[in-house]
mmCIF file of C-alpha atoms in Angstrom:
data_model
loop_
_atom_site.group_PDB
_atom_site.id
_atom_site.type_symbol
_atom_site.label_atom_id
_atom_site.label_comp_id
_atom_site.label_asym_id
_atom_site.label_seq_id
_atom_site.Cartn_x
_atom_site.Cartn_y
_atom_site.Cartn_z
ATOM 1 C CA MET A 30 -2.056 43.518 50.613
ATOM 2 C CA SER A 31 -4.589 40.890 49.546
ATOM 3 C CA VAL A 32 -4.786 39.628 45.999
ATOM 4 C CA SER A 33 -8.272 38.768 44.894
ATOM 5 C CA PRO A 34 -8.383 35.253 43.488
ATOM 6 C CA GLN A 35 -11.283 36.302 41.283
ATOM 7 C CA ILE A 36 -10.191 36.532 37.657
ATOM 8 C CA VAL A 37 -12.546 38.679 35.644
ATOM 9 C CA LYS A 38 -12.765 37.379 32.104
ATOM 10 C CA LEU A 39 -13.049 39.708 29.149
ATOM 11 C CA GLU A 40 -14.635 37.766 26.322
ATOM 12 C CA PRO A 41 -12.872 37.913 22.945
ATOM 13 C CA GLN A 42 -13.177 41.299 21.219
ATOM 14 C CA THR A 43 -14.614 43.077 24.251
ATOM 15 C CA GLY A 44 -13.423 45.778 26.623
ATOM 16 C CA THR A 45 -13.994 47.255 30.063
ATOM 17 C CA ALA A 46 -13.011 50.276 32.154
ATOM 18 C CA PHE A 47 -12.793 50.927 35.875
ATOM 19 C CA ILE A 48 -11.257 53.110 38.563
ATOM 20 C CA LEU A 49 -7.914 52.011 40.003
ATOM 21 C CA ALA A 50 -6.956 54.013 43.092
ATOM 22 C CA ALA A 51 -3.357 54.991 43.822
ATOM 23 C CA GLY A 52 -1.551 51.954 45.214
ATOM 24 C CA GLU A 53 -4.002 49.432 43.794
ATOM 25 C CA ARG A 54 -2.819 46.945 41.249
ATOM 26 C CA VAL A 55 -4.306 45.387 38.164
ATOM 27 C CA ARG A 56 -2.943 42.109 36.823
ATOM 28 C CA ILE A 57 -3.666 41.435 33.157
ATOM 29 C CA ILE A 58 -3.612 37.750 32.306
ATOM 30 C CA ASP A 59 -3.349 35.946 29.012
ATOM 31 C CA ILE A 60 -5.744 33.074 29.662
ATOM 32 C CA GLU A 61 -5.164 30.929 26.592
ATOM 33 C CA GLY A 62 -1.871 32.335 25.259
ATOM 34 C CA GLU A 63 -0.916 34.483 22.247
ATOM 35 C CA GLN A 64 -3.462 37.185 23.028
ATOM 36 C CA VAL A 65 -2.825 40.927 23.210
ATOM 37 C CA ALA A 66 -4.590 43.301 25.613
ATOM 38 C CA ASP A 67 -4.713 47.022 24.824
ATOM 39 C CA VAL A 68 -4.614 49.191 27.938
ATOM 40 C CA ALA A 69 -5.548 52.889 28.132
ATOM 41 C CA LEU A 70 -4.648 54.940 31.228
ATOM 42 C CA PHE A 71 -6.039 58.299 32.353
ATOM 43 C CA ALA A 72 -5.540 60.317 35.519
ATOM 44 C CA ARG A 73 -8.904 60.031 37.256
ATOM 45 C CA HIS A 74 -9.166 63.664 38.272
ATOM 46 C CA ASP A 75 -8.233 65.119 34.888
ATOM 47 C CA ALA A 76 -8.513 62.719 31.997
ATOM 48 C CA GLN A 77 -6.597 65.085 29.703
ATOM 49 C CA ASP A 78 -3.619 63.816 31.683
ATOM 50 C CA ARG A 79 -3.163 60.405 30.082
ATOM 51 C CA PHE A 80 -0.670 57.796 28.974
ATOM 52 C CA SER A 81 2.030 59.131 26.669
ATOM 53 C CA PRO A 82 4.230 56.620 24.850
ATOM 54 C CA GLY A 83 6.583 59.462 23.929
ATOM 55 C CA ARG A 84 7.282 60.555 27.510
ATOM 56 C CA THR A 85 7.423 56.961 28.715
ATOM 57 C CA ILE A 86 10.030 55.993 26.115
ATOM 58 C CA ASP A 87 11.980 59.179 26.807
ATOM 59 C CA TYR A 88 12.142 58.886 30.598
ATOM 60 C CA ASN A 89 12.766 55.141 30.740
ATOM 61 C CA GLU A 90 15.185 55.323 27.782
ATOM 62 C CA ARG A 91 13.618 52.097 26.570
ATOM 63 C CA LEU A 92 11.185 51.186 23.850
ATOM 64 C CA VAL A 93 9.493 48.418 25.838
ATOM 65 C CA PRO A 94 8.950 49.253 29.516
ATOM 66 C CA GLN A 95 10.213 46.667 31.992
ATOM 67 C CA ILE A 96 9.557 45.716 35.612
ATOM 68 C CA GLY A 97 10.107 48.809 37.758
ATOM 69 C CA ASP A 98 9.518 51.224 34.894
ATOM 70 C CA VAL A 99 6.881 53.915 35.210
ATOM 71 C CA LEU A 100 4.269 54.717 32.585
ATOM 72 C CA TYR A 101 4.097 58.501 32.249
ATOM 73 C CA SER A 102 1.483 60.929 30.992
ATOM 74 C CA ASN A 103 1.779 63.802 28.545
ATOM 75 C CA ARG A 104 2.204 66.096 31.575
ATOM 76 C CA SER A 105 4.979 63.833 32.913
ATOM 77 C CA THR A 106 2.747 62.505 35.678
ATOM 78 C CA PRO A 107 3.716 59.019 36.854
ATOM 79 C CA LEU A 108 0.529 57.054 36.141
ATOM 80 C CA ALA A 109 1.469 53.451 36.872
ATOM 81 C CA ARG A 110 4.451 51.225 37.492
ATOM 82 C CA ILE A 111 5.072 47.761 36.082
ATOM 83 C CA VAL A 112 5.477 45.647 39.213
ATOM 84 C CA ALA A 113 5.309 42.151 37.731
ATOM 85 C CA ASP A 114 5.736 40.772 34.242
ATOM 86 C CA THR A 115 6.206 37.169 33.142
ATOM 87 C CA VAL A 116 6.707 38.056 29.464
ATOM 88 C CA GLY A 117 8.651 41.306 29.018
ATOM 89 C CA VAL A 118 7.354 41.850 25.502
ATOM 90 C CA HIS A 119 4.866 44.672 24.999
ATOM 91 C CA ASP A 120 4.258 47.461 22.535
ATOM 92 C CA VAL A 121 3.845 51.202 22.840
ATOM 93 C CA LEU A 122 4.451 52.025 19.171
ATOM 94 C CA LEU A 123 1.190 51.099 17.486
ATOM 95 C CA ALA A 124 -2.243 52.620 17.938
ATOM 96 C CA PRO A 125 -5.101 50.312 18.970
ATOM 97 C CA CYS A 126 -6.804 48.483 16.110
ATOM 98 C CA SER A 127 -9.757 50.541 14.899
ATOM 99 C CA ARG A 128 -12.657 50.533 12.496
ATOM 100 C CA THR A 129 -10.714 52.762 10.111
ATOM 101 C CA MET A 130 -7.694 50.452 10.322
ATOM 102 C CA PHE A 131 -9.766 47.439 9.326
ATOM 103 C CA GLU A 132 -11.503 49.400 6.558
ATOM 104 C CA ARG A 133 -8.105 50.010 4.980
ATOM 105 C CA ARG A 134 -7.861 46.210 4.646
ATOM 106 C CA GLY A 135 -11.350 45.953 3.178
ATOM 107 C CA GLU A 136 -12.809 44.568 6.418
ATOM 108 C CA PHE A 137 -15.948 46.468 7.321
ATOM 109 C CA ASP A 138 -17.904 46.408 10.598
ATOM 110 C CA HIS A 139 -14.980 44.676 12.299
ATOM 111 C CA ALA A 140 -14.816 44.795 16.090
ATOM 112 C CA SER A 141 -11.856 46.858 17.329
ATOM 113 C CA CYS A 142 -9.951 47.789 20.442
ATOM 114 C CA HIS A 143 -10.574 51.428 19.616
ATOM 115 C CA ALA A 144 -14.357 50.972 19.619
ATOM 116 C CA ASN A 145 -14.324 48.677 22.655
ATOM 117 C CA LEU A 146 -12.140 51.024 24.703
ATOM 118 C CA SER A 147 -14.205 54.053 23.632
ATOM 119 C CA ARG A 148 -17.446 52.373 24.595
ATOM 120 C CA ALA A 149 -16.075 51.236 27.950
ATOM 121 C CA LEU A 150 -14.864 54.773 28.684
ATOM 122 C CA GLU A 151 -18.198 56.450 27.938
ATOM 123 C CA PRO A 152 -19.381 56.323 31.585
ATOM 124 C CA PHE A 153 -16.236 58.272 32.480
ATOM 125 C CA GLY A 154 -17.097 61.047 30.068
ATOM 126 C CA LEU A 155 -14.538 59.985 27.484
ATOM 127 C CA GLY A 156 -15.100 59.272 23.816
ATOM 128 C CA GLU A 157 -13.568 58.023 20.598
ATOM 129 C CA ASP A 158 -11.057 60.835 20.270
ATOM 130 C CA ASP A 159 -9.750 60.146 23.758
ATOM 131 C CA VAL A 160 -8.515 56.702 22.743
ATOM 132 C CA ARG A 161 -5.243 57.282 20.945
ATOM 133 C CA ALA A 162 -2.122 55.691 22.345
ATOM 134 C CA THR A 163 -2.264 52.514 24.420
ATOM 135 C CA LEU A 164 0.044 50.075 26.138
ATOM 136 C CA ASN A 165 -0.368 46.932 24.085
ATOM 137 C CA VAL A 166 0.374 44.189 26.565
ATOM 138 C CA PHE A 167 2.014 41.013 25.172
ATOM 139 C CA MET A 168 2.175 42.510 21.665
ATOM 140 C CA ASP A 169 5.429 41.673 19.922
ATOM 141 C CA VAL A 170 6.343 44.502 17.566
ATOM 142 C CA ARG A 171 9.899 44.312 16.319
ATOM 143 C CA VAL A 172 12.004 47.067 14.840
ATOM 144 C CA GLU A 173 14.776 45.799 12.575
ATOM 145 C CA ARG A 174 16.751 48.587 10.972
ATOM 146 C CA ASN A 175 13.807 50.797 10.093
ATOM 147 C CA ALA A 176 11.258 48.045 9.393
ATOM 148 C CA VAL A 177 8.460 47.502 11.890
ATOM 149 C CA LYS A 178 6.795 44.095 11.937
ATOM 150 C CA ILE A 179 4.122 42.543 14.133
ATOM 151 C CA HIS A 180 4.951 39.040 15.362
ATOM 152 C CA PRO A 181 2.586 36.658 17.207
ATOM 153 C CA PRO A 182 2.196 37.575 20.878
ATOM 154 C CA ALA A 183 5.012 36.268 23.050
ATOM 155 C CA SER A 184 2.690 35.227 25.886
ATOM 156 C CA ARG A 185 1.566 31.724 26.823
ATOM 157 C CA ALA A 186 -1.443 30.653 28.867
ATOM 158 C CA GLY A 187 -1.152 32.062 32.396
ATOM 159 C CA ASP A 188 1.339 34.795 31.594
ATOM 160 C CA TYR A 189 0.615 38.160 33.136
ATOM 161 C CA VAL A 190 1.736 41.723 33.631
ATOM 162 C CA GLU A 191 0.837 43.739 36.716
ATOM 163 C CA LEU A 192 0.524 47.517 36.953
ATOM 164 C CA GLN A 193 0.415 49.479 40.199
ATOM 165 C CA ALA A 194 -1.357 52.825 40.064
ATOM 166 C CA GLU A 195 0.907 55.732 41.032
ATOM 167 C CA THR A 196 -2.099 58.054 41.139
ATOM 168 C CA ASP A 197 -5.870 57.532 40.912
ATOM 169 C CA LEU A 198 -6.582 56.209 37.439
ATOM 170 C CA VAL A 199 -9.265 55.303 34.980
ATOM 171 C CA VAL A 200 -8.039 52.100 33.342
ATOM 172 C CA ALA A 201 -9.552 50.616 30.201
ATOM 173 C CA ILE A 202 -8.633 47.166 28.897
ATOM 174 C CA ALA A 203 -9.605 45.481 25.644
ATOM 175 C CA ALA A 204 -9.028 41.914 24.512
ATOM 176 C CA CYS A 205 -7.534 42.768 21.138
ATOM 177 C CA SER A 206 -9.903 42.303 18.207
ATOM 178 C CA SER A 207 -7.415 41.811 15.399
ATOM 179 C CA GLU A 208 -7.034 38.210 14.216
ATOM 180 C CA LEU A 209 -3.736 39.034 12.503
ATOM 181 C CA THR A 210 -2.225 40.443 15.692
ATOM 182 C CA ASN A 211 -3.276 37.425 17.763
ATOM 183 C CA ASN A 212 -1.925 34.622 15.582
ATOM 184 C CA GLY A 213 -5.203 33.953 13.803
ATOM 185 C CA ARG A 214 -7.790 33.887 16.574
ATOM 186 C CA CYS A 215 -9.115 36.435 19.049
ATOM 187 C CA LYS A 216 -9.157 35.007 22.552
ATOM 188 C CA PRO A 217 -10.256 36.219 25.998
ATOM 189 C CA VAL A 218 -8.166 38.228 28.460
ATOM 190 C CA GLY A 219 -8.377 38.006 32.234
ATOM 191 C CA TYR A 220 -7.645 40.515 34.960
ATOM 192 C CA THR A 221 -7.631 40.795 38.704
ATOM 193 C CA VAL A 222 -7.572 43.892 40.865
ATOM 194 C CA ALA A 223 -5.629 43.932 44.124
ATOM 195 C CA LEU A 224 -6.290 46.585 46.729
ATOM 196 C CA SER A 225 -3.338 48.177 48.478
ATOM 197 C CA MET B 11 3.527 75.229 -9.014
ATOM 198 C CA SER B 12 5.648 78.127 -7.791
ATOM 199 C CA VAL B 13 8.008 77.828 -4.879
ATOM 200 C CA SER B 14 8.308 80.965 -2.827
ATOM 201 C CA PRO B 15 11.949 81.942 -2.425
ATOM 202 C CA GLN B 16 11.043 83.607 0.865
ATOM 203 C CA ILE B 17 12.421 81.618 3.769
ATOM 204 C CA VAL B 18 10.611 82.458 6.988
ATOM 205 C CA LYS B 19 12.979 82.201 9.908
ATOM 206 C CA LEU B 20 11.876 80.868 13.263
ATOM 207 C CA GLU B 21 14.205 82.261 15.868
ATOM 208 C CA PRO B 22 15.731 79.767 18.307
ATOM 209 C CA GLN B 23 13.230 78.393 20.824
ATOM 210 C CA THR B 24 10.184 79.825 19.069
ATOM 211 C CA GLY B 25 7.220 78.385 17.196
ATOM 212 C CA THR B 26 4.524 79.230 14.684
ATOM 213 C CA ALA B 27 1.326 77.824 13.229
ATOM 214 C CA PHE B 28 -0.535 78.343 9.964
ATOM 215 C CA ILE B 29 -3.064 76.866 7.564
ATOM 216 C CA LEU B 30 -1.742 74.619 4.799
ATOM 217 C CA ALA B 31 -4.384 73.840 2.194
ATOM 218 C CA ALA B 32 -4.598 70.437 0.508
ATOM 219 C CA GLY B 33 -1.908 70.238 -2.167
ATOM 220 C CA GLU B 34 0.233 72.989 -0.650
ATOM 221 C CA ARG B 35 3.682 72.165 0.589
ATOM 222 C CA VAL B 36 5.802 73.283 3.482
ATOM 223 C CA ARG B 37 9.575 72.893 3.357
ATOM 224 C CA ILE B 38 11.303 72.843 6.735
ATOM 225 C CA ILE B 39 14.922 73.889 6.547
ATOM 226 C CA ASP B 40 17.779 73.471 8.955
ATOM 227 C CA ILE B 41 19.530 76.805 8.486
ATOM 228 C CA GLU B 42 22.696 76.271 10.502
ATOM 229 C CA GLY B 43 22.763 72.485 10.887
ATOM 230 C CA GLU B 44 22.131 70.075 13.795
ATOM 231 C CA GLN B 45 18.776 71.610 14.696
ATOM 232 C CA VAL B 46 15.520 69.728 15.250
ATOM 233 C CA ALA B 47 12.074 71.073 14.329
ATOM 234 C CA ASP B 48 8.980 69.654 16.018
ATOM 235 C CA VAL B 49 5.945 69.587 13.743
ATOM 236 C CA ALA B 50 2.317 69.152 14.839
ATOM 237 C CA LEU B 51 -0.394 68.395 12.270
ATOM 238 C CA PHE B 52 -4.167 68.745 12.617
ATOM 239 C CA ALA B 53 -6.982 68.371 10.104
ATOM 240 C CA ARG B 54 -8.214 71.942 9.654
ATOM 241 C CA HIS B 55 -11.904 71.143 9.784
ATOM 242 C CA ASP B 56 -11.759 68.920 12.844
ATOM 243 C CA ALA B 57 -8.657 69.290 14.942
ATOM 244 C CA GLN B 58 -9.472 66.134 16.915
ATOM 245 C CA ASP B 59 -8.266 64.420 13.762
ATOM 246 C CA ARG B 60 -4.522 64.824 14.171
ATOM 247 C CA PHE B 61 -1.141 63.238 13.604
ATOM 248 C CA SER B 62 -0.829 59.744 15.048
ATOM 249 C CA PRO B 63 2.644 58.211 15.263
ATOM 250 C CA GLY B 64 1.004 54.839 15.977
ATOM 251 C CA ARG B 65 -1.064 54.736 12.793
ATOM 252 C CA THR B 66 1.780 56.201 10.742
ATOM 253 C CA ILE B 67 4.242 53.546 11.899
ATOM 254 C CA ASP B 68 1.638 50.813 11.390
ATOM 255 C CA TYR B 69 0.583 51.754 7.863
ATOM 256 C CA ASN B 70 4.064 52.567 6.555
ATOM 257 C CA GLU B 71 5.570 49.571 8.404
ATOM 258 C CA ARG B 72 8.507 51.832 9.218
ATOM 259 C CA LEU B 73 9.668 53.651 12.304
ATOM 260 C CA VAL B 74 11.014 56.663 10.419
ATOM 261 C CA PRO B 75 8.817 57.787 7.526
ATOM 262 C CA GLN B 76 10.579 58.191 4.182
ATOM 263 C CA ILE B 77 9.975 60.055 0.928
ATOM 264 C CA GLY B 78 6.577 59.002 -0.423
ATOM 265 C CA ASP B 79 5.270 57.935 2.985
ATOM 266 C CA VAL B 80 2.066 59.429 4.316
ATOM 267 C CA LEU B 81 1.610 60.834 7.817
ATOM 268 C CA TYR B 82 -1.717 59.540 9.137
ATOM 269 C CA SER B 83 -4.126 60.695 11.808
ATOM 270 C CA ASN B 84 -5.755 58.781 14.644
ATOM 271 C CA ARG B 85 -8.780 58.356 12.349
ATOM 272 C CA SER B 86 -6.520 57.006 9.589
ATOM 273 C CA THR B 87 -6.893 60.202 7.555
ATOM 274 C CA PRO B 88 -3.919 60.868 5.272
ATOM 275 C CA LEU B 89 -2.728 64.254 6.543
ATOM 276 C CA ALA B 90 0.496 64.884 4.638
ATOM 277 C CA ARG B 91 3.036 63.150 2.453
ATOM 278 C CA ILE B 92 6.813 63.485 2.624
ATOM 279 C CA VAL B 93 7.700 64.671 -0.871
ATOM 280 C CA ALA B 94 11.324 65.688 -0.366
ATOM 281 C CA ASP B 95 13.931 64.916 2.259
ATOM 282 C CA THR B 96 17.673 65.497 2.159
ATOM 283 C CA VAL B 97 18.313 63.800 5.506
ATOM 284 C CA GLY B 98 16.065 60.766 6.035
ATOM 285 C CA VAL B 99 16.487 60.847 9.806
ATOM 286 C CA HIS B 100 13.487 61.944 11.857
ATOM 287 C CA ASP B 101 11.708 60.865 15.003
ATOM 288 C CA VAL B 102 8.131 59.969 15.823
ATOM 289 C CA LEU B 103 8.856 58.195 19.118
ATOM 290 C CA LEU B 104 9.446 61.026 21.558
ATOM 291 C CA ALA B 105 7.040 63.682 22.757
ATOM 292 C CA PRO B 106 8.008 67.349 22.267
ATOM 293 C CA CYS B 107 10.229 68.796 24.965
ATOM 294 C CA SER B 108 8.063 70.409 27.635
ATOM 295 C CA ARG B 109 8.178 72.405 30.836
ATOM 296 C CA THR B 110 7.523 69.264 32.855
ATOM 297 C CA MET B 111 10.294 67.411 31.005
ATOM 298 C CA PHE B 112 12.830 70.112 31.874
ATOM 299 C CA GLU B 113 11.600 70.257 35.477
ATOM 300 C CA ARG B 114 12.493 66.583 35.841
ATOM 301 C CA ARG B 115 16.084 67.633 35.081
ATOM 302 C CA GLY B 116 15.941 70.495 37.569
ATOM 303 C CA GLU B 117 15.654 73.116 34.833
ATOM 304 C CA PHE B 118 12.825 75.496 35.628
ATOM 305 C CA ASP B 119 11.217 78.109 33.356
ATOM 306 C CA HIS B 120 12.906 76.520 30.358
ATOM 307 C CA ALA B 121 11.494 77.298 26.907
ATOM 308 C CA SER B 122 9.963 74.230 25.268
ATOM 309 C CA CYS B 123 8.508 72.972 22.019
ATOM 310 C CA HIS B 124 5.377 72.013 23.922
ATOM 311 C CA ALA B 125 4.817 75.590 25.139
ATOM 312 C CA ASN B 126 5.798 77.150 21.821
ATOM 313 C CA LEU B 127 3.521 74.873 19.797
ATOM 314 C CA SER B 128 0.649 75.368 22.270
ATOM 315 C CA ARG B 129 0.993 79.137 22.138
ATOM 316 C CA ALA B 130 1.163 79.163 18.341
ATOM 317 C CA LEU B 131 -1.962 76.997 18.135
ATOM 318 C CA GLU B 132 -4.059 79.188 20.436
ATOM 319 C CA PRO B 133 -5.548 81.243 17.560
ATOM 320 C CA PHE B 134 -6.813 77.954 16.125
ATOM 321 C CA GLY B 135 -8.674 77.116 19.307
ATOM 322 C CA LEU B 136 -6.127 74.529 20.437
ATOM 323 C CA GLY B 137 -4.332 74.366 23.751
ATOM 324 C CA GLU B 138 -1.663 72.607 25.780
ATOM 325 C CA ASP B 139 -3.435 69.262 25.896
ATOM 326 C CA ASP B 140 -3.732 69.220 22.123
ATOM 327 C CA VAL B 141 0.044 69.090 21.718
ATOM 328 C CA ARG B 142 1.005 65.475 22.331
ATOM 329 C CA ALA B 143 2.744 63.603 19.529
ATOM 330 C CA THR B 144 4.816 65.394 16.912
ATOM 331 C CA LEU B 145 6.995 64.635 13.921
ATOM 332 C CA ASN B 146 10.447 65.596 15.119
ATOM 333 C CA VAL B 147 12.225 66.551 11.936
ATOM 334 C CA PHE B 148 15.990 65.843 11.784
ATOM 335 C CA MET B 149 15.925 64.284 15.263
ATOM 336 C CA ASP B 150 18.144 61.211 15.461
ATOM 337 C CA VAL B 151 16.666 58.773 17.976
ATOM 338 C CA ARG B 152 18.204 55.335 17.781
ATOM 339 C CA VAL B 153 16.788 52.077 19.069
ATOM 340 C CA GLU B 154 19.432 49.466 19.787
ATOM 341 C CA ARG B 155 18.013 46.285 21.224
ATOM 342 C CA ASN B 156 15.588 47.909 23.632
ATOM 343 C CA ALA B 157 17.647 51.005 24.477
ATOM 344 C CA VAL B 158 16.555 54.357 23.093
ATOM 345 C CA LYS B 159 19.159 57.073 22.763
ATOM 346 C CA ILE B 160 19.090 60.591 21.363
ATOM 347 C CA HIS B 161 22.003 61.415 19.053
ATOM 348 C CA PRO B 162 22.882 64.852 17.640
ATOM 349 C CA PRO B 163 20.660 65.821 14.714
ATOM 350 C CA ALA B 164 21.772 64.318 11.423
ATOM 351 C CA SER B 165 21.100 67.496 9.450
ATOM 352 C CA ARG B 166 23.625 70.006 8.095
ATOM 353 C CA ALA B 167 23.077 73.608 7.048
ATOM 354 C CA GLY B 168 20.639 73.741 4.143
ATOM 355 C CA ASP B 169 19.112 70.325 4.668
ATOM 356 C CA TYR B 170 15.340 70.158 4.412
ATOM 357 C CA VAL B 171 12.267 68.012 4.459
ATOM 358 C CA GLU B 172 9.119 68.875 2.538
ATOM 359 C CA LEU B 173 5.558 67.869 3.395
ATOM 360 C CA GLN B 174 2.611 68.094 1.017
ATOM 361 C CA ALA B 175 -0.804 68.451 2.618
ATOM 362 C CA GLU B 176 -3.171 65.628 1.677
ATOM 363 C CA THR B 177 -6.072 67.531 3.250
ATOM 364 C CA ASP B 178 -6.485 71.040 4.657
ATOM 365 C CA LEU B 179 -4.247 71.268 7.696
ATOM 366 C CA VAL B 180 -3.253 73.375 10.629
ATOM 367 C CA VAL B 181 0.525 73.001 10.847
ATOM 368 C CA ALA B 182 2.593 74.093 13.830
ATOM 369 C CA ILE B 183 6.388 74.164 13.797
ATOM 370 C CA ALA B 184 8.804 74.817 16.645
ATOM 371 C CA ALA B 185 12.559 75.283 16.541
ATOM 372 C CA CYS B 186 13.396 72.762 19.266
ATOM 373 C CA SER B 187 14.241 74.315 22.621
ATOM 374 C CA SER B 188 16.344 71.537 24.125
ATOM 375 C CA GLU B 189 20.075 72.196 24.140
ATOM 376 C CA LEU B 190 20.790 68.499 24.710
ATOM 377 C CA THR B 191 18.797 67.452 21.661
ATOM 378 C CA ASN B 192 20.490 70.005 19.421
ATOM 379 C CA ASN B 193 24.122 69.246 20.186
ATOM 380 C CA GLY B 194 24.504 71.963 22.788
ATOM 381 C CA ARG B 195 22.928 75.012 21.202
ATOM 382 C CA CYS B 196 19.422 75.926 20.090
ATOM 383 C CA LYS B 197 19.444 77.367 16.600
ATOM 384 C CA PRO B 198 16.843 78.787 14.201
ATOM 385 C CA VAL B 199 14.703 76.831 11.752
ATOM 386 C CA GLY B 200 13.490 78.072 8.384
ATOM 387 C CA TYR B 201 10.470 77.219 6.310
ATOM 388 C CA THR B 202 8.868 78.055 3.011
ATOM 389 C CA VAL B 203 5.331 77.454 1.853
ATOM 390 C CA ALA B 204 4.652 76.508 -1.751
ATOM 391 C CA LEU B 205 1.154 76.826 -3.201
ATOM 392 C CA SER B 206 -0.125 74.046 -5.415
#
């Protein structure tokens, strides 16, 4: 197992997508601190088989997945496992920020995770309606009684979470585009890929 | 506005689907008590536009939607509004019970909401991969710290929740097929449709 020292930098409000083979690992790094990354996961060989927050919460019996937990698909396929995590605070409740979300706030033509993930997934034959539920890394969404509130990201510069593919995946990552979610300023996100 | 007195009964471990025009209302009734109903919602004219727990939680700022709250789609379309509710306990976290979920427990060929909703939606051109996130009416899923636990349904005989369509919908309803979720026994679910 060799970890590439090369950190790929996603500029603020951008996204990317790539193949991650079974056994390979992607480390998602908060470069400056207080920055969320939205991650979409699809089985490479049938992209209808994709990350399901509902199954993941059900099988792990936890709202926020922890080290060792598996991220499952709608068909109960183990997609990836969290193998390292320096923060432990992530979100699977909220949908990625989107054009329509910003329009509700009167913000038009705003960059969004939804658009950035969709665009990055185009070469894989996926489109806007394929980006629904994501793992929102470092996002601090708290449930108190029934109230749901977004707090500033819990991550500091250099924090990371690492996912190991349990099957061949298409992975998309966006540096979250919402100023409100990222304590006022959208920052870059880094990642490395380690072969097995 | 006339409310049909005719309660349609869904036998245990079965499902149905139908058109609900904008302004029409569906009342979902727990006939015997302690029985969950899984509800899937799609915009009639473009079924890619469908219920999103993530957007619904985000816009209502609540985990469990309450009377007056709107159920939103992935495209932020208002799909339906909760206009009556005698229970106030529902779930949008967990995915509908499915064949693959039961197989994980060693239960094979088990009836499931996922299969029943998929089958009911076939005439509308929808299939298994279109049934992902549902509103799980009367389901009592509690989050304590980070632990998620399913409790017996909070509903008693005669309890109901009523949804008013905000746009033309395809609605699918299943009487939940999981014995564990329904305090040991799968029971029927009733519904009525009221025209506007």
